[in-house]
């Protein structure tokens, strides 16, 4: 019986029952909460196997489970990459940063490139627009008070370049005359 304020823990299915059945349950519980690419689910399953002393049969079972989930379209790397790329674009991430985040998350290079191409084709991506959104979110450049703006200019430009924007775009947005000008870029999907 849990103490007051503690949550009761639901026991996981025992891996001794069947490696494939247990691994599939682990994957399904994860996928019920998060959209994920095949590689991320593979890493999760291998980590769980490692915790319970997985065997060579368990490693083969991981591939069987992944194949089943892909066949049932519960794992779809293309869908994940497109969804994640759109979300990162809305948050003001540069194309370079989106590509890196997708690849770090387990998306294949070709799939990440296809997701970026889809964004460009839709006309909804522009590094100038993304930099404007990022500046608005972080209150950089023209969104700062005039006294802070000059003092923190180099710091703001450096912050933009660290997240993947070219220096020329970073300077253009940070040096914009007014916040309204940056707002116009942020709202215009064809800016830049």
mmCIF file of C-alpha atoms in Angstrom:
data_model
loop_
_atom_site.group_PDB
_atom_site.id
_atom_site.type_symbol
_atom_site.label_atom_id
_atom_site.label_comp_id
_atom_site.label_asym_id
_atom_site.label_seq_id
_atom_site.Cartn_x
_atom_site.Cartn_y
_atom_site.Cartn_z
ATOM 1 C CA UNK A 1 0.000 0.000 0.000
ATOM 2 C CA UNK A 2 1.540 3.318 -0.994
ATOM 3 C CA UNK A 3 2.082 6.004 1.629
ATOM 4 C CA UNK A 4 -0.014 9.145 1.562
ATOM 5 C CA UNK A 5 1.012 11.281 -1.425
ATOM 6 C CA UNK A 6 2.785 8.427 -3.234
ATOM 7 C CA UNK A 7 1.461 6.845 -6.390
ATOM 8 C CA UNK A 8 0.931 3.134 -6.690
ATOM 9 C CA UNK A 9 3.313 1.648 -9.216
ATOM 10 C CA UNK A 10 1.830 -0.555 -11.892
ATOM 11 C CA UNK A 11 4.076 -3.566 -12.405
ATOM 12 C CA UNK A 12 5.370 -4.050 -15.936
ATOM 13 C CA UNK A 13 4.718 -7.279 -17.761
ATOM 14 C CA UNK A 14 7.448 -9.754 -16.946
ATOM 15 C CA UNK A 15 10.075 -10.125 -19.677
ATOM 16 C CA UNK A 16 10.215 -13.834 -18.841
ATOM 17 C CA UNK A 17 6.780 -14.370 -20.454
ATOM 18 C CA UNK A 18 7.835 -13.718 -24.011
ATOM 19 C CA UNK A 19 10.521 -11.332 -25.160
ATOM 20 C CA UNK A 20 8.501 -10.275 -28.206
ATOM 21 C CA UNK A 21 5.230 -9.740 -26.333
ATOM 22 C CA UNK A 22 6.923 -7.816 -23.515
ATOM 23 C CA UNK A 23 8.924 -5.647 -25.922
ATOM 24 C CA UNK A 24 5.828 -4.896 -27.958
ATOM 25 C CA UNK A 25 3.997 -3.773 -24.805
ATOM 26 C CA UNK A 26 6.908 -1.515 -23.857
ATOM 27 C CA UNK A 27 6.919 0.009 -27.352
ATOM 28 C CA UNK A 28 3.140 0.456 -27.446
ATOM 29 C CA UNK A 29 3.113 2.205 -24.063
ATOM 30 C CA UNK A 30 5.796 4.584 -25.316
ATOM 31 C CA UNK A 31 4.075 5.197 -28.658
ATOM 32 C CA UNK A 32 0.780 5.877 -26.875
ATOM 33 C CA UNK A 33 2.461 8.908 -25.309
ATOM 34 C CA UNK A 34 4.947 10.031 -27.963
ATOM 35 C CA UNK A 35 5.329 9.985 -31.725
ATOM 36 C CA UNK A 36 8.777 8.544 -32.409
ATOM 37 C CA UNK A 37 10.977 7.363 -35.275
ATOM 38 C CA UNK A 38 12.037 3.743 -35.602
ATOM 39 C CA UNK A 39 15.550 4.406 -34.281
ATOM 40 C CA UNK A 40 14.301 6.055 -31.077
ATOM 41 C CA UNK A 41 11.986 3.108 -30.362
ATOM 42 C CA UNK A 42 14.891 0.730 -31.077
ATOM 43 C CA UNK A 43 17.062 2.596 -28.543
ATOM 44 C CA UNK A 44 14.262 2.428 -25.968
ATOM 45 C CA UNK A 45 13.755 -1.309 -26.426
ATOM 46 C CA UNK A 46 17.478 -2.050 -26.302
ATOM 47 C CA UNK A 47 17.793 -0.022 -23.103
ATOM 48 C CA UNK A 48 14.924 -1.945 -21.510
ATOM 49 C CA UNK A 49 16.462 -5.239 -22.616
ATOM 50 C CA UNK A 50 19.769 -4.177 -21.104
ATOM 51 C CA UNK A 51 18.108 -3.486 -17.752
ATOM 52 C CA UNK A 52 16.600 -6.955 -17.534
ATOM 53 C CA UNK A 53 19.628 -8.809 -18.889
ATOM 54 C CA UNK A 54 18.627 -9.201 -22.521
ATOM 55 C CA UNK A 55 19.796 -12.093 -24.641
ATOM 56 C CA UNK A 56 20.609 -12.555 -28.303
ATOM 57 C CA UNK A 57 17.022 -13.745 -28.776
ATOM 58 C CA UNK A 58 15.877 -10.467 -27.233
ATOM 59 C CA UNK A 59 17.919 -8.492 -29.751
ATOM 60 C CA UNK A 60 16.262 -10.387 -32.598
ATOM 61 C CA UNK A 61 12.878 -9.800 -30.955
ATOM 62 C CA UNK A 62 13.499 -6.031 -31.038
ATOM 63 C CA UNK A 63 13.736 -6.153 -34.831
ATOM 64 C CA UNK A 64 10.604 -8.311 -35.058
ATOM 65 C CA UNK A 65 8.659 -5.847 -32.895
ATOM 66 C CA UNK A 66 9.911 -2.858 -34.896
ATOM 67 C CA UNK A 67 8.932 -4.535 -38.167
ATOM 68 C CA UNK A 68 5.417 -5.217 -36.823
ATOM 69 C CA UNK A 69 4.968 -1.655 -35.604
ATOM 70 C CA UNK A 70 6.126 -0.218 -38.925
ATOM 71 C CA UNK A 71 3.797 -2.583 -40.821
ATOM 72 C CA UNK A 72 0.886 -1.395 -38.637
ATOM 73 C CA UNK A 73 1.993 2.225 -39.276
ATOM 74 C CA UNK A 74 2.394 2.917 -35.575
ATOM 75 C CA UNK A 75 5.938 3.952 -36.430
ATOM 76 C CA UNK A 76 6.319 6.145 -39.492
ATOM 77 C CA UNK A 77 9.600 8.022 -39.817
ATOM 78 C CA UNK A 78 8.314 10.210 -42.672
ATOM 79 C CA UNK A 79 5.250 11.331 -40.705
ATOM 80 C CA UNK A 80 7.366 11.960 -37.596
ATOM 81 C CA UNK A 81 9.976 13.980 -39.515
ATOM 82 C CA UNK A 82 7.360 16.147 -41.232
ATOM 83 C CA UNK A 83 5.466 16.788 -38.000
ATOM 84 C CA UNK A 84 8.637 17.566 -36.036
ATOM 85 C CA UNK A 85 10.020 19.809 -38.805
ATOM 86 C CA UNK A 86 6.783 21.830 -38.933
ATOM 87 C CA UNK A 87 6.785 22.239 -35.156
ATOM 88 C CA UNK A 88 10.417 23.326 -35.040
ATOM 89 C CA UNK A 89 9.802 25.743 -37.918
ATOM 90 C CA UNK A 90 6.894 27.330 -36.030
ATOM 91 C CA UNK A 91 9.167 27.755 -32.994
ATOM 92 C CA UNK A 92 11.674 29.704 -35.067
ATOM 93 C CA UNK A 93 14.382 27.107 -35.696
ATOM 94 C CA UNK A 94 16.693 27.466 -38.683
ATOM 95 C CA UNK A 95 16.799 24.865 -41.449
ATOM 96 C CA UNK A 96 20.237 23.801 -40.253
ATOM 97 C CA UNK A 97 18.988 23.341 -36.686
ATOM 98 C CA UNK A 98 15.902 21.405 -37.824
ATOM 99 C CA UNK A 99 18.077 19.020 -39.842
ATOM 100 C CA UNK A 100 20.415 18.460 -36.875
ATOM 101 C CA UNK A 101 17.568 17.896 -34.406
ATOM 102 C CA UNK A 102 15.888 15.372 -36.693
ATOM 103 C CA UNK A 103 19.102 13.445 -37.271
ATOM 104 C CA UNK A 104 19.989 13.459 -33.562
ATOM 105 C CA UNK A 105 16.515 12.112 -32.856
ATOM 106 C CA UNK A 106 17.088 9.032 -34.991
ATOM 107 C CA UNK A 107 15.676 10.151 -38.342
ATOM 108 C CA UNK A 108 17.656 9.041 -41.398
ATOM 109 C CA UNK A 109 19.460 11.754 -43.357
ATOM 110 C CA UNK A 110 17.330 11.164 -46.457
ATOM 111 C CA UNK A 111 14.095 11.332 -44.434
ATOM 112 C CA UNK A 112 15.201 14.578 -42.762
ATOM 113 C CA UNK A 113 16.079 16.036 -46.176
ATOM 114 C CA UNK A 114 12.644 15.053 -47.505
ATOM 115 C CA UNK A 115 10.922 16.729 -44.534
ATOM 116 C CA UNK A 116 12.901 19.927 -45.111
ATOM 117 C CA UNK A 117 12.112 19.802 -48.830
ATOM 118 C CA UNK A 118 8.428 19.500 -47.921
ATOM 119 C CA UNK A 119 8.691 22.632 -45.763
ATOM 120 C CA UNK A 120 10.384 24.549 -48.562
ATOM 121 C CA UNK A 121 7.814 23.295 -51.089
ATOM 122 C CA UNK A 122 4.956 24.464 -48.852
ATOM 123 C CA UNK A 123 6.609 27.861 -48.795
ATOM 124 C CA UNK A 124 6.312 28.010 -45.027
ATOM 125 C CA UNK A 125 10.017 28.065 -44.255
ATOM 126 C CA UNK A 126 12.474 30.903 -44.367
ATOM 127 C CA UNK A 127 15.466 31.465 -42.135
ATOM 128 C CA UNK A 128 14.622 35.181 -41.937
ATOM 129 C CA UNK A 129 11.095 34.369 -40.743
ATOM 130 C CA UNK A 130 12.417 31.769 -38.298
ATOM 131 C CA UNK A 131 15.015 34.207 -36.915
ATOM 132 C CA UNK A 132 12.294 36.831 -36.459
ATOM 133 C CA UNK A 133 10.115 34.335 -34.568
ATOM 134 C CA UNK A 134 13.081 33.315 -32.415
ATOM 135 C CA UNK A 135 13.945 36.955 -31.616
ATOM 136 C CA UNK A 136 10.352 37.689 -30.691
ATOM 137 C CA UNK A 137 10.232 34.644 -28.392
ATOM 138 C CA UNK A 138 13.534 35.504 -26.704
ATOM 139 C CA UNK A 139 12.979 39.286 -26.703
ATOM 140 C CA UNK A 140 16.179 40.006 -28.656
ATOM 141 C CA UNK A 141 17.134 43.069 -30.685
ATOM 142 C CA UNK A 142 14.290 45.539 -31.211
ATOM 143 C CA UNK A 143 12.220 43.807 -28.517
ATOM 144 C CA UNK A 144 14.692 44.997 -25.856
ATOM 145 C CA UNK A 145 14.757 48.438 -24.267
ATOM 146 C CA UNK A 146 16.993 50.901 -26.170
ATOM 147 C CA UNK A 147 19.579 50.885 -23.357
ATOM 148 C CA UNK A 148 19.852 47.102 -23.328
ATOM 149 C CA UNK A 149 19.735 46.786 -27.089
ATOM 150 C CA UNK A 150 23.163 48.288 -27.787
ATOM 151 C CA UNK A 151 24.784 46.640 -24.777
ATOM 152 C CA UNK A 152 23.545 43.160 -25.671
ATOM 153 C CA UNK A 153 23.751 43.353 -29.487
ATOM 154 C CA UNK A 154 26.756 41.045 -29.887
ATOM 155 C CA UNK A 155 25.340 38.629 -27.354
ATOM 156 C CA UNK A 156 22.027 38.462 -29.260
ATOM 157 C CA UNK A 157 23.789 37.923 -32.600
ATOM 158 C CA UNK A 158 25.929 35.183 -31.045
ATOM 159 C CA UNK A 159 22.839 33.490 -29.599
ATOM 160 C CA UNK A 160 21.203 33.429 -33.033
ATOM 161 C CA UNK A 161 24.289 32.011 -34.729
ATOM 162 C CA UNK A 162 24.618 29.322 -32.052
ATOM 163 C CA UNK A 163 21.134 28.046 -32.847
ATOM 164 C CA UNK A 164 21.980 27.748 -36.540
ATOM 165 C CA UNK A 165 21.257 31.067 -38.241
ATOM 166 C CA UNK A 166 23.767 32.646 -40.601
ATOM 167 C CA UNK A 167 25.492 35.726 -39.209
ATOM 168 C CA UNK A 168 24.045 37.958 -41.957
ATOM 169 C CA UNK A 169 20.473 36.965 -41.057
ATOM 170 C CA UNK A 170 21.190 37.314 -37.336
ATOM 171 C CA UNK A 171 22.539 40.849 -37.838
ATOM 172 C CA UNK A 172 19.621 41.819 -40.089
ATOM 173 C CA UNK A 173 17.041 40.807 -37.487
ATOM 174 C CA UNK A 174 18.913 42.146 -34.447
ATOM 175 C CA UNK A 175 19.572 45.482 -36.189
ATOM 176 C CA UNK A 176 15.985 45.927 -37.419
ATOM 177 C CA UNK A 177 14.700 49.433 -36.758
ATOM 178 C CA UNK A 178 11.518 48.452 -34.957
ATOM 179 C CA UNK A 179 9.854 45.476 -33.361
ATOM 180 C CA UNK A 180 6.999 45.900 -35.872
ATOM 181 C CA UNK A 181 9.413 45.241 -38.739
ATOM 182 C CA UNK A 182 10.512 41.979 -37.105
ATOM 183 C CA UNK A 183 6.866 41.091 -36.378
ATOM 184 C CA UNK A 184 6.083 41.529 -40.094
ATOM 185 C CA UNK A 185 8.896 39.114 -40.997
ATOM 186 C CA UNK A 186 7.680 36.650 -38.362
ATOM 187 C CA UNK A 187 4.167 36.637 -39.806
ATOM 188 C CA UNK A 188 5.223 36.466 -43.466
ATOM 189 C CA UNK A 189 6.035 32.880 -44.533
ATOM 190 C CA UNK A 190 7.724 34.202 -47.681
ATOM 191 C CA UNK A 191 10.024 36.633 -45.842
ATOM 192 C CA UNK A 192 13.623 36.369 -46.907
#
